[in-house]
Coordinates of C-alpha atoms in Angstrom, one line a residue:
M1 CA -6.9 20.7 -8.2
Q2 CA -3.6 22.5 -7.2
I3 CA -0.8 21.2 -5.1
R4 CA -1.5 23.8 -2.4
D5 CA -5.0 22.2 -2.0
L6 CA -3.7 18.8 -1.0
P7 CA -4.6 16.6 0.7
Y8 CA -7.9 15.8 -0.8
S9 CA -10.9 16.2 1.5
D10 CA -12.2 13.0 0.0
P11 CA -10.1 11.0 -2.5
G12 CA -13.2 9.1 -3.7
V13 CA -14.1 5.5 -4.1
P14 CA -11.7 3.9 -6.5
D15 CA -12.5 1.3 -9.2
A16 CA -10.1 -1.3 -8.0
R17 CA -11.3 -4.3 -10.1
S18 CA -8.2 -4.2 -12.2
G19 CA -5.1 -2.1 -12.9
P20 CA -6.3 -0.5 -16.2
R21 CA -9.7 0.3 -14.6
F22 CA -7.9 2.0 -11.7
L23 CA -5.8 4.0 -14.1
L24 CA -8.9 5.0 -16.0
W25 CA -10.7 6.0 -12.8
L26 CA -7.7 8.2 -11.8
G27 CA -7.7 9.9 -15.2
R28 CA -11.5 10.6 -15.0
N29 CA -11.0 12.1 -11.5
Q30 CA -8.3 14.5 -12.9
L31 CA -10.2 15.5 -16.0
G32 CA -9.7 19.2 -15.3
G33 CA -6.0 18.9 -14.9
Q34 CA -5.8 16.7 -18.0
L35 CA -7.6 19.2 -20.1
K36 CA -5.4 22.1 -18.9
A37 CA -2.3 20.1 -19.8
L38 CA -3.8 19.2 -23.1
A39 CA -4.5 22.8 -23.9
W40 CA -1.0 24.0 -23.0
G41 CA 0.4 21.0 -24.9
L42 CA -1.4 21.9 -28.0
L43 CA -0.1 25.5 -27.8
H44 CA 3.5 24.1 -27.3
F45 CA 3.4 21.5 -30.0
G46 CA 1.3 23.6 -32.4
S47 CA 3.8 26.4 -32.2
I48 CA 6.5 23.9 -33.0
A49 CA 4.5 22.6 -35.9
G50 CA 4.1 26.1 -37.3
L51 CA 7.8 26.8 -37.4
P52 CA 8.5 24.8 -40.6
Y53 CA 6.0 26.7 -42.6
M54 CA 7.4 30.0 -41.4
V55 CA 10.9 28.9 -42.2
G56 CA 9.9 27.9 -45.7
T57 CA 8.1 31.2 -46.2
A58 CA 11.2 33.1 -45.1
V59 CA 13.4 31.1 -47.6
E60 CA 11.0 31.9 -50.4
A61 CA 11.0 35.6 -49.4
V62 CA 14.8 35.6 -49.6
L63 CA 14.8 33.9 -53.0
D64 CA 12.1 36.4 -54.2
R65 CA 14.0 39.3 -52.6
S66 CA 10.8 40.4 -50.7
G67 CA 11.8 42.3 -47.6
T68 CA 8.2 42.7 -46.4
R69 CA 7.4 39.0 -46.5
L70 CA 10.8 38.2 -44.8
A71 CA 10.0 40.7 -42.0
L72 CA 6.5 39.2 -41.6
A73 CA 7.9 35.7 -41.5
G74 CA 10.5 36.8 -38.9
A75 CA 7.8 38.4 -36.7
L76 CA 5.7 35.2 -36.9
I77 CA 8.7 33.1 -36.1
G78 CA 9.3 35.2 -33.0
L79 CA 5.6 34.9 -32.0
L80 CA 5.8 31.1 -32.4
G81 CA 8.9 31.2 -30.2
V82 CA 6.9 32.9 -27.5
G83 CA 4.2 30.3 -27.9
I84 CA 6.7 27.5 -27.6
A85 CA 8.3 28.9 -24.5
L86 CA 5.0 29.7 -22.8
G87 CA 3.4 26.4 -23.7
D88 CA 6.4 24.4 -22.6
T89 CA 6.6 26.2 -19.2
M90 CA 2.9 25.9 -18.5
L91 CA 2.7 22.3 -19.8
H92 CA 5.5 21.3 -17.5
R93 CA 3.8 23.0 -14.6
T94 CA 0.4 21.4 -15.2
A95 CA 2.0 18.0 -15.9
V96 CA 3.9 18.0 -12.6
T97 CA 0.8 19.1 -10.9
N98 CA -1.1 16.2 -12.4
W99 CA 1.7 13.8 -11.4
I100 CA 1.8 15.0 -7.8
T101 CA -1.9 15.2 -7.3
A102 CA -2.4 11.7 -8.8
A103 CA 0.3 10.2 -6.6
A104 CA -1.2 12.0 -3.6
R105 CA -4.7 10.6 -4.4
V106 CA -3.3 7.1 -4.5
Q107 CA -1.4 7.6 -1.3
Q108 CA -4.5 8.9 0.5
L109 CA -6.5 5.9 -0.7
L110 CA -3.8 3.6 0.5
A111 CA -3.6 5.4 3.9
R112 CA -7.4 5.2 4.2
K113 CA -7.4 1.5 3.4
T114 CA -4.5 0.9 5.9
A115 CA -6.4 2.6 8.6
L116 CA -9.6 0.8 7.7
L117 CA -8.0 -2.7 7.8
G118 CA -5.5 -2.1 10.6
S119 CA -3.5 -5.2 11.5
A120 CA -5.6 -7.3 9.1
L121 CA -3.8 -5.7 6.1
T122 CA -0.4 -7.4 6.7
R123 CA -2.1 -10.7 7.2
R124 CA -3.6 -10.6 3.7
V125 CA -0.9 -8.7 1.8
A126 CA 2.8 -8.8 2.5
A127 CA 4.0 -5.7 4.3
G128 CA 6.8 -5.3 1.7
E129 CA 4.2 -5.1 -1.1
V130 CA 2.3 -2.4 0.8
V131 CA 5.5 -0.4 1.1
A132 CA 6.3 -0.9 -2.6
V133 CA 2.9 0.3 -3.6
S134 CA 3.0 3.4 -1.4
T135 CA 6.4 4.5 -2.6
G136 CA 7.7 3.4 -6.0
D137 CA 4.4 2.2 -7.5
V138 CA 2.7 5.5 -6.6
E139 CA 5.3 7.4 -8.7
K140 CA 4.9 5.2 -11.7
I141 CA 1.1 5.5 -11.6
G142 CA 1.4 9.3 -11.4
W143 CA 3.8 9.2 -14.3
F144 CA 1.3 7.5 -16.6
V145 CA -1.5 9.8 -15.5
E146 CA 0.7 12.9 -16.2
A147 CA 2.1 11.6 -19.5
L148 CA -1.4 10.8 -20.9
S149 CA -2.3 14.5 -21.7
R150 CA 1.1 15.2 -23.2
F151 CA 0.8 12.2 -25.4
A152 CA -2.7 13.3 -26.5
A153 CA -1.3 16.7 -27.5
A154 CA 1.6 15.2 -29.3
A155 CA -0.6 12.7 -31.2
F156 CA -3.0 15.5 -32.2
T157 CA 0.0 17.6 -33.5
V158 CA 1.4 14.7 -35.5
V159 CA -1.9 14.1 -37.2
A160 CA -2.3 17.8 -37.9
I161 CA 1.2 18.0 -39.4
C162 CA 0.5 15.0 -41.7
V163 CA -2.8 16.5 -42.8
G164 CA -1.2 19.9 -43.3
L165 CA 1.6 18.4 -45.5
L166 CA -0.9 16.5 -47.6
V167 CA -2.7 19.8 -48.3
Y168 CA 0.4 21.9 -48.6
Q169 CA 2.5 19.6 -50.8
P170 CA 0.7 16.4 -51.7
A171 CA 3.6 14.8 -53.6
L172 CA 5.8 14.8 -50.4
G173 CA 2.9 14.8 -48.0
V174 CA 2.0 11.3 -49.1
V175 CA 5.4 10.0 -48.2
V176 CA 5.2 11.6 -44.7
A177 CA 1.6 10.4 -44.1
V178 CA 2.6 6.8 -45.0
G179 CA 5.8 6.9 -43.0
I180 CA 4.6 8.3 -39.8
P181 CA 2.2 5.4 -38.9
V182 CA 5.1 3.0 -39.6
L183 CA 7.3 5.0 -37.2
A184 CA 4.6 5.0 -34.5
L185 CA 3.9 1.3 -34.8
S186 CA 7.5 0.1 -35.4
V187 CA 8.2 -0.5 -31.7
L188 CA 4.9 -2.3 -30.9
P189 CA 6.3 -5.8 -31.4
L190 CA 9.1 -5.1 -28.9
L191 CA 6.8 -3.7 -26.1
P192 CA 5.5 -7.0 -24.7
R193 CA 9.0 -8.4 -24.3
A194 CA 10.2 -5.1 -22.8
T195 CA 7.3 -5.1 -20.4
R196 CA 8.0 -8.7 -19.3
R197 CA 11.6 -7.9 -18.7
A198 CA 10.7 -4.8 -16.7
D199 CA 8.2 -6.9 -14.6
F200 CA 10.9 -9.5 -14.0
Q201 CA 13.3 -6.9 -12.9
R202 CA 10.8 -5.4 -10.4
E203 CA 10.0 -8.9 -9.1
K204 CA 13.7 -9.5 -8.5
A205 CA 14.2 -6.1 -6.9
G206 CA 11.2 -6.8 -4.6
R207 CA 12.7 -10.1 -3.4
A208 CA 16.0 -8.5 -2.8
T209 CA 14.4 -5.7 -0.8
E210 CA 12.4 -8.2 1.2
L211 CA 15.5 -10.2 1.9
A212 CA 17.3 -7.1 3.1
S213 CA 14.5 -6.0 5.3
D214 CA 14.3 -9.5 6.9
T215 CA 18.1 -9.5 7.4
V216 CA 18.0 -6.1 9.1
A217 CA 15.0 -7.1 11.3
G218 CA 16.8 -10.2 12.5
L219 CA 20.3 -8.8 12.7
R220 CA 20.7 -9.4 16.4
V221 CA 19.7 -13.0 16.0
L222 CA 22.0 -13.5 13.0
R223 CA 25.0 -12.1 15.0
G224 CA 24.2 -14.4 17.9
I225 CA 24.3 -17.5 15.7
G226 CA 27.0 -16.3 13.3
G227 CA 24.7 -16.2 10.3
E228 CA 25.7 -12.9 8.9
E229 CA 27.8 -14.3 6.1
L230 CA 25.1 -16.7 5.1
F231 CA 22.5 -14.0 4.6
L232 CA 25.1 -11.7 3.1
D233 CA 25.8 -14.3 0.4
R234 CA 22.1 -14.7 -0.2
Y235 CA 21.6 -10.9 -0.6
R236 CA 24.7 -10.7 -2.8
R237 CA 23.2 -13.4 -5.1
A238 CA 19.8 -11.6 -5.1
S239 CA 21.4 -8.2 -5.9
Q240 CA 23.3 -9.8 -8.8
E241 CA 20.1 -11.2 -10.1
V242 CA 18.6 -7.7 -9.9
R243 CA 21.6 -6.3 -11.8
T244 CA 21.3 -8.9 -14.6
A245 CA 17.6 -8.4 -14.9
A246 CA 18.1 -4.6 -15.0
V247 CA 20.7 -4.9 -17.8
R248 CA 18.4 -7.1 -19.9
S249 CA 15.6 -4.7 -19.4
A250 CA 17.7 -1.7 -20.3
R251 CA 19.0 -3.4 -23.4
M252 CA 15.4 -3.8 -24.7
W253 CA 14.5 -0.2 -23.9
A254 CA 17.7 0.9 -25.6
A255 CA 16.7 -1.0 -28.7
I256 CA 13.3 0.7 -28.7
S257 CA 15.0 4.1 -28.3
A258 CA 17.4 3.3 -31.2
I259 CA 14.4 2.4 -33.4
Q260 CA 12.8 5.6 -32.5
V261 CA 15.9 7.4 -33.8
L262 CA 16.6 5.2 -36.8
M263 CA 13.2 5.2 -38.3
P264 CA 12.7 9.0 -38.4
G265 CA 16.2 9.2 -39.9
L266 CA 15.2 6.8 -42.7
L267 CA 12.0 8.8 -43.3
L268 CA 14.0 12.0 -43.5
I269 CA 16.4 10.5 -46.1
A270 CA 13.4 9.3 -48.2
V271 CA 11.8 12.7 -48.0
V272 CA 15.0 14.6 -49.0
W273 CA 15.8 12.2 -51.8
H274 CA 12.3 12.3 -53.3
G275 CA 12.0 16.1 -52.7
V276 CA 15.3 16.8 -54.5
H277 CA 14.0 14.9 -57.6
L278 CA 10.8 16.8 -57.5
A279 CA 12.6 20.1 -57.2
R280 CA 14.9 19.3 -60.2
E281 CA 11.7 18.6 -62.2
G282 CA 10.3 21.9 -61.1
R283 CA 7.3 20.3 -59.4
I284 CA 8.0 21.9 -56.1
T285 CA 9.9 25.0 -55.0
V286 CA 13.0 25.1 -52.8
G287 CA 10.9 26.8 -50.1
E288 CA 8.4 24.0 -50.1
L289 CA 11.2 21.4 -49.9
V290 CA 12.6 23.3 -46.9
T291 CA 9.2 23.4 -45.3
V292 CA 8.6 19.7 -45.6
Y293 CA 12.1 18.9 -44.5
S294 CA 11.7 21.1 -41.4
A295 CA 8.3 19.5 -40.6
V296 CA 9.8 16.0 -40.7
M297 CA 12.6 17.2 -38.5
M298 CA 10.2 18.7 -36.0
L299 CA 8.1 15.5 -36.0
N300 CA 10.9 13.8 -34.1
Y301 CA 10.0 15.7 -30.9
P302 CA 6.3 14.8 -30.6
L303 CA 7.1 11.2 -31.8
R304 CA 9.3 10.8 -28.7
H305 CA 6.1 11.0 -26.6
F306 CA 4.9 7.8 -28.3
E307 CA 7.8 5.9 -26.8
E308 CA 7.3 7.6 -23.4
I309 CA 3.6 6.7 -23.1
A310 CA 4.5 3.1 -24.0
M311 CA 7.1 3.0 -21.3
A312 CA 4.9 4.8 -18.8
Y313 CA 2.0 2.3 -19.4
S314 CA 4.4 -0.7 -19.3
F315 CA 5.7 0.4 -15.9
S316 CA 2.5 1.7 -14.4
R317 CA 0.3 -1.3 -15.4
P318 CA 1.8 -3.7 -12.9
S319 CA 2.0 -0.9 -10.3
A320 CA -1.7 -0.1 -10.8
K321 CA -2.5 -3.8 -10.5
R322 CA -0.7 -4.0 -7.1
A323 CA -2.4 -0.8 -5.9
A324 CA -5.8 -2.1 -7.1
R325 CA -5.2 -5.4 -5.2
V326 CA -4.6 -3.6 -2.0
L327 CA -7.4 -1.1 -2.4
S328 CA -9.9 -3.9 -3.3
L329 CA -9.4 -5.5 0.2
E330 CA -12.4 -5.2 2.5
R331 CA -13.1 -5.8 6.1
V332 CA -14.7 -9.2 6.7
A333 CA -17.5 -7.5 8.6
E334 CA -18.4 -5.3 5.5
R335 CA -18.7 -8.4 3.3
T336 CA -20.7 -10.4 5.9
A337 CA -23.3 -7.9 7.1
E338 CA -26.5 -9.6 8.2
A339 CA -24.9 -12.9 7.3
T340 CA -25.4 -16.5 8.6
P341 CA -23.1 -19.4 8.0
Q342 CA -25.8 -21.3 6.0
R343 CA -26.2 -18.4 3.5
A344 CA -22.4 -17.7 3.1
E345 CA -22.0 -19.7 -0.1
G346 CA -25.1 -18.1 -1.7
R347 CA -23.9 -14.6 -0.8
E348 CA -20.5 -15.3 -2.4
G349 CA -22.3 -16.0 -5.7
E350 CA -24.3 -12.8 -5.4
R351 CA -21.2 -10.8 -4.7
A352 CA -19.5 -12.3 -7.8
E353 CA -22.5 -11.5 -9.9
A354 CA -22.7 -7.9 -8.5
R355 CA -19.0 -7.3 -9.3
G356 CA -19.9 -7.8 -13.0
A357 CA -21.9 -4.5 -13.2
E358 CA -19.5 -1.6 -13.0
R359 CA -22.0 1.2 -12.5
A360 CA -24.1 -0.7 -10.0
E361 CA -21.0 -1.5 -8.0
A362 CA -19.8 2.1 -8.1
R363 CA -23.2 3.3 -6.9
A364 CA -23.3 0.7 -4.2
A365 CA -19.8 1.6 -2.9
E366 CA -20.7 5.2 -2.8
Q367 CA -24.0 4.5 -0.9
A368 CA -22.1 2.3 1.5
R369 CA -19.5 5.0 2.1
S370 CA -22.3 7.6 2.6
A371 CA -24.0 5.2 5.0
E372 CA -20.8 4.6 7.0
Q373 CA -20.2 8.4 7.2
A374 CA -23.7 8.9 8.4
A375 CA -23.3 6.1 11.0
E376 CA -20.0 7.7 12.2
R377 CA -21.8 11.1 12.6
R378 CA -24.5 9.4 14.6
A379 CA -22.0 7.6 16.7
A380 CA -20.1 10.9 17.3
S381 CA -23.3 12.5 18.6
A382 CA -24.4 9.5 20.6
P383 CA -22.8 7.9 23.6
V384 CA -20.0 5.5 22.9
A385 CA -20.8 1.8 23.3
G386 CA -21.7 1.4 26.9
A387 CA -19.9 -0.7 29.5
G388 CA -20.8 -4.3 29.5
D389 CA -19.6 -7.9 29.3
L390 CA -17.4 -8.8 26.3
Y391 CA -18.9 -11.9 24.8
D392 CA -17.9 -14.0 21.8
P393 CA -20.8 -16.2 20.7
V394 CA -18.4 -18.4 18.6
T395 CA -16.4 -19.7 21.5
E396 CA -18.9 -18.7 24.2
L397 CA -16.1 -16.8 25.9
L398 CA -17.4 -14.3 28.4
A399 CA -15.2 -11.5 29.8
P400 CA -17.2 -9.8 32.7
A401 CA -17.2 -6.1 32.7
G402 CA -14.7 -4.5 35.0
R403 CA -12.7 -7.7 35.6
L404 CA -9.4 -9.1 34.5
T405 CA -10.0 -12.3 32.5
A406 CA -7.2 -14.5 31.3
V407 CA -7.7 -16.8 28.4
V408 CA -5.7 -20.0 27.7
C409 CA -5.8 -21.5 24.2
G410 CA -4.2 -24.8 23.4
D411 CA -3.6 -23.5 19.8
P412 CA -1.5 -20.3 19.5
D413 CA -3.1 -19.6 16.1
E414 CA -6.6 -19.8 17.6
A415 CA -5.5 -17.3 20.2
G416 CA -4.5 -14.8 17.5
R417 CA -7.8 -15.4 15.7
L418 CA -9.7 -14.9 18.9
A419 CA -7.9 -11.6 19.6
E420 CA -8.8 -10.3 16.2
R421 CA -12.4 -11.3 16.6
L422 CA -12.7 -9.7 20.0
G423 CA -11.6 -6.4 18.3
G424 CA -14.8 -6.5 16.3
H425 CA -13.4 -6.9 12.8
P426 CA -11.7 -10.3 12.2
A427 CA -9.0 -10.4 9.6
F428 CA -9.3 -14.1 8.5
E429 CA -11.5 -15.3 5.7
E430 CA -12.7 -18.3 7.7
A431 CA -14.4 -15.8 10.0
T432 CA -16.9 -15.1 7.2
G433 CA -20.5 -15.6 8.4
L434 CA -19.6 -15.9 12.1
P435 CA -21.7 -13.9 14.6
S436 CA -20.3 -10.7 15.9
V437 CA -18.6 -10.2 19.3
R438 CA -20.8 -8.2 21.6
L439 CA -19.9 -5.5 24.1
G440 CA -22.8 -5.3 26.4
D441 CA -25.8 -5.4 24.1
V442 CA -24.0 -3.9 21.1
P443 CA -22.6 -6.1 18.3
L444 CA -19.2 -4.6 17.4
D445 CA -19.7 -5.3 13.7
D446 CA -22.7 -3.0 13.7
L447 CA -20.5 -0.1 14.9
P448 CA -18.4 2.2 12.6
L449 CA -14.8 1.1 12.7
S450 CA -13.7 4.2 14.7
A451 CA -16.3 3.6 17.4
A452 CA -15.4 -0.1 17.6
R453 CA -11.7 0.7 18.0
T454 CA -12.5 3.2 20.7
A455 CA -14.5 0.6 22.6
V456 CA -12.2 -2.3 22.2
L457 CA -8.4 -2.1 21.7
V458 CA -6.4 -5.2 20.7
Q459 CA -2.6 -5.4 21.1
D460 CA -1.3 -8.3 19.1
K461 CA 1.7 -10.5 19.7
D462 CA 4.1 -8.3 17.6
P463 CA 3.2 -4.6 18.2
V464 CA 5.0 -2.1 16.1
L465 CA 6.9 0.8 17.6
L466 CA 7.3 3.7 15.2
S467 CA 10.5 5.8 15.1
G468 CA 10.4 9.0 17.1
T469 CA 10.6 10.1 20.7
L470 CA 9.1 8.2 23.6
R471 CA 6.8 11.1 24.3
A472 CA 5.5 10.9 20.7
L473 CA 5.0 7.1 21.1
L474 CA 2.7 7.6 24.1
D475 CA 0.9 10.5 22.5
V476 CA -2.1 8.5 21.3
P477 CA -5.8 9.0 21.4
A478 CA -6.8 8.3 25.0
S479 CA -9.4 8.9 27.7
G480 CA -7.0 11.0 29.7
A481 CA -7.6 8.9 32.9
V482 CA -4.2 7.2 32.7
T483 CA -1.0 9.3 32.5
P484 CA 2.0 8.1 30.6
E485 CA 3.9 7.9 33.8
E486 CA 1.3 5.6 35.4
A487 CA 1.3 3.4 32.3
L488 CA 5.1 3.1 32.2
T489 CA 5.1 2.2 35.9
A490 CA 2.5 -0.5 35.5
A491 CA 4.4 -1.9 32.5
Q492 CA 7.6 -2.0 34.6
C493 CA 9.6 0.2 32.2
S494 CA 12.0 1.8 34.7
D495 CA 15.0 0.1 33.2
V496 CA 13.9 1.2 29.7
L497 CA 13.6 4.8 31.0
D498 CA 17.1 4.6 32.5
A499 CA 18.6 3.3 29.2
L500 CA 16.8 6.0 27.2
A501 CA 17.8 8.7 29.6
Q502 CA 21.5 7.9 28.8
T503 CA 20.9 8.5 25.1
S504 CA 19.0 11.7 25.6
V505 CA 20.7 15.1 25.4
D506 CA 19.1 16.5 28.5
D507 CA 18.7 13.2 30.4
D508 CA 15.0 13.2 29.7
P509 CA 13.9 9.7 28.7
M510 CA 10.7 11.1 27.2
A511 CA 12.8 13.1 24.7
A512 CA 15.0 10.1 23.8
H513 CA 14.7 8.9 20.2
L514 CA 13.5 5.4 19.4
T515 CA 14.9 3.8 16.2
E516 CA 12.6 2.2 13.6
R517 CA 10.5 -0.6 15.2
G518 CA 12.5 0.0 18.4
R519 CA 15.4 -2.1 17.1
S520 CA 17.8 -0.4 19.6
L521 CA 15.8 -2.1 22.4
S522 CA 15.6 -5.7 23.5
G523 CA 12.5 -7.7 22.8
G524 CA 11.2 -7.4 26.3
Q525 CA 11.8 -3.7 26.4
R526 CA 9.9 -3.2 23.2
Q527 CA 7.0 -5.4 24.5
R528 CA 6.7 -3.4 27.7
L529 CA 6.7 0.0 25.9
A530 CA 4.0 -1.3 23.6
L531 CA 2.0 -2.4 26.7
A532 CA 2.4 1.0 28.2
R533 CA 1.1 2.6 25.0
S534 CA -2.0 0.4 25.2
L535 CA -2.6 1.1 28.9
V536 CA -2.4 4.9 28.2
T537 CA -5.3 4.7 25.8
D538 CA -7.6 3.3 28.6
P539 CA -10.2 1.7 26.3
E540 CA -13.5 0.3 27.6
A541 CA -12.1 -3.2 26.9
L542 CA -8.5 -4.0 26.4
V543 CA -7.4 -7.3 24.7
L544 CA -3.7 -8.3 25.2
D545 CA -2.3 -11.2 23.2
E546 CA 0.8 -12.6 24.9
P547 CA 1.9 -9.2 26.3
T548 CA 4.9 -10.6 28.3
S549 CA 6.2 -13.5 26.1
A550 CA 9.7 -11.8 25.9
V551 CA 9.9 -10.7 29.6
D552 CA 11.7 -12.5 32.4
S553 CA 9.7 -14.2 35.1
H554 CA 10.5 -11.7 37.9
T555 CA 9.4 -8.7 35.7
E556 CA 6.5 -10.6 34.3
A557 CA 5.0 -11.1 37.8
R558 CA 5.2 -7.3 38.5
V559 CA 3.7 -6.5 35.1
G560 CA 0.8 -8.7 36.0
D561 CA 0.3 -6.8 39.2
G562 CA 0.6 -3.5 37.4
I563 CA -2.0 -4.4 34.8
R564 CA -4.5 -5.6 37.5
R565 CA -4.0 -2.5 39.5
L566 CA -4.2 0.0 36.7
R567 CA -7.1 -1.7 34.9
A568 CA -9.2 -2.1 38.0
G569 CA -12.8 -1.6 37.2
R570 CA -12.1 -1.9 33.4
T571 CA -12.7 -4.9 31.2
T572 CA -9.4 -6.6 30.4
V573 CA -8.7 -9.8 28.5
V574 CA -5.2 -11.3 28.5
L575 CA -4.5 -14.2 26.1
T576 CA -1.6 -16.0 27.7
S577 CA -0.3 -19.4 29.0
S578 CA 2.1 -17.8 31.6
P579 CA 1.3 -19.1 35.1
L580 CA 2.5 -15.8 36.6
L581 CA -0.1 -13.8 34.7
L582 CA -2.8 -16.5 35.1
D583 CA -2.3 -16.5 38.8
R584 CA -3.1 -12.7 38.9
A585 CA -6.2 -12.9 36.8
E586 CA -9.6 -12.6 38.5
R587 CA -11.0 -15.2 36.1
V588 CA -9.4 -17.8 33.9
V589 CA -11.1 -19.3 30.8
F590 CA -9.6 -22.4 29.1
L591 CA -10.5 -22.9 25.4
A592 CA -10.1 -26.3 23.8
D593 CA -11.1 -27.2 20.2
G594 CA -12.5 -23.6 19.7
E595 CA -14.9 -23.5 22.7
V596 CA -14.9 -22.9 26.4
A597 CA -13.8 -26.1 28.2
A598 CA -13.3 -24.8 31.8
V599 CA -13.7 -21.6 33.8
G600 CA -12.2 -20.9 37.3
A601 CA -9.2 -19.7 39.1
H602 CA -5.7 -20.7 37.9
R603 CA -4.8 -22.8 40.9
E604 CA -8.1 -24.6 40.8
L605 CA -7.8 -25.4 37.1
V606 CA -4.3 -26.7 37.4
H607 CA -5.6 -29.4 39.7
S608 CA -9.0 -30.1 38.2
E609 CA -8.3 -29.8 34.4
P610 CA -5.6 -32.0 33.0
R611 CA -5.6 -30.4 29.5
Y612 CA -5.3 -27.0 31.1
R613 CA -2.4 -28.2 33.2
A614 CA -0.7 -29.7 30.2
V615 CA -0.8 -26.3 28.3
V616 CA 0.2 -24.1 31.3
T617 CA 3.0 -26.3 32.7
R618 CA 4.2 -27.7 29.3
E619 CA 3.5 -31.1 30.6
T620 CA 4.4 -34.0 28.2
D621 CA 2.3 -37.1 27.6
D622 CA 4.7 -39.3 29.6
E623 CA 4.7 -36.9 32.5
R624 CA 0.9 -36.8 32.4
A625 CA 0.7 -40.6 32.4
R626 CA 3.0 -40.8 35.4
V627 CA 0.9 -38.3 37.3
D628 CA -2.3 -40.2 36.5
A629 CA -0.7 -43.5 37.6
L630 CA 0.5 -41.9 40.8
K631 CA -3.0 -40.6 41.6
E632 CA -4.6 -44.0 40.9
F633 CA -2.0 -45.6 43.2
E634 CA -2.8 -43.1 46.0
I635 CA -6.5 -43.8 45.6
E636 CA -5.9 -47.5 45.8
E637 CA -3.7 -47.1 48.9
T638 CA -6.4 -44.9 50.6
A639 CA -9.0 -47.5 49.8

């Protein structure tokens, strides 16, 4: 795999059961690149290992006054120099390729998982953790994958030098062969503590980053209540904790580096001291002493890779663990196919048992992916889920095809869960085993994810606006029946367009740049732009969860009229408790305790259903008691 071939056509099905298994899976999938790096590494380190012998030969040639042997040694040293340069260049090239391709594979896996889970991802994993995995953690994982082949080449070279010295000069080779393992293992007792300190530093840095993100997101509110200094002090304390943790971690790694310098120096002193005594006794020649001395000096270079691989693994292991945690998440629908609530507990045990067999799980995952791809191909060639009523068998909610249905829930959390379920792929674990929502006669859980999202679009309470131009924001997959201008008009975005036109160079609001998450706009403006984006897509069924909660009453009424007019003949479900939107709905459904309690027009339900009236009008218990007492009094007076 070369960098020019990125992105991968298929990044594969990862083994996400643990961080080490994920790293092993990455290494196996880059076996070709690893072998290339290993080959170039062996050329590079092997050429370095050959220099001491050639230097010793040259010294002996000088002592023997042999010009032929000296010239031959010089030519071989030059050849080894070419091998060192070529091996180093190509090793660096292949190593960087392995790093980038491994990071790209992880990023593609994360992007695919994000697209698969959608809004469910941030409900099960913190958004900051997903960002950390897709940025810093990806680099650390790529570092370990890349360093593995270089470490293998260095380790092979160290073993080869030790064996060669034992054969070349056993008296000194024994000292080197005993000392090298001591050098390699000398830092092992410090690695667990260094790893813990590095993990603690990353944890503190993550908390500081999360605090900074929350502060920036709520900056307007903080300024309104004068809370900037409070959050500034909190961030200052958090950043100082990060600094302290970073210093403690750096001290430990500095100690490890110092040991890596000290121990080879002690070995070199021992070799020189012992070698000088052997040379005085005439047991070795000066050339042999120079050869062994040069070999020990050269060993410092490959031994440094032992420290690097230890650092790379210490940093990449928690990163791989976080990546595996995100990649192991699944859609609830995938885990509950053909499920019933009574069999949910038994299926959980079967899944736990199935996860114990690595090969069986890998094959099952590959088969599942192949089946999904086949289903998507069939869905692409077949008509999209046909028009029909949107029906939720859990709550018995029915949204008739082609009509605007408003849903009132006494519990806001229940409204969010209902919105997710109506999208066909619920995000909450308690949805396990529940029957699927149906669009017409088609269960949404039986459709591929892409087809289900085409049929039903859900806009949640907090839609995200990505940075870019307004034109790019509204450039989304759509039927083409609704133009951006019509959607903006229905969402009552005229004031937003006027404000954006003032910031545009050519007074074109569509070319105006929106900041990240639309922070330059008010909450109501962001909400209406998100509504316009949803209206542009023109899905078969549109589910809106509190689409006007941040909009003033006058604008809210016009937004309700715009939705009803633009979505005429299309299935629309609005989860809201706003009387202005409810009054414009063709059908109102009231949910209480997770099931349909009343159906009718808004004005009818206000008079006939006390619980509905309490939710919509925010009526208190005392007010409800007074109204009931007044009604009883009027009945008695009439009698």
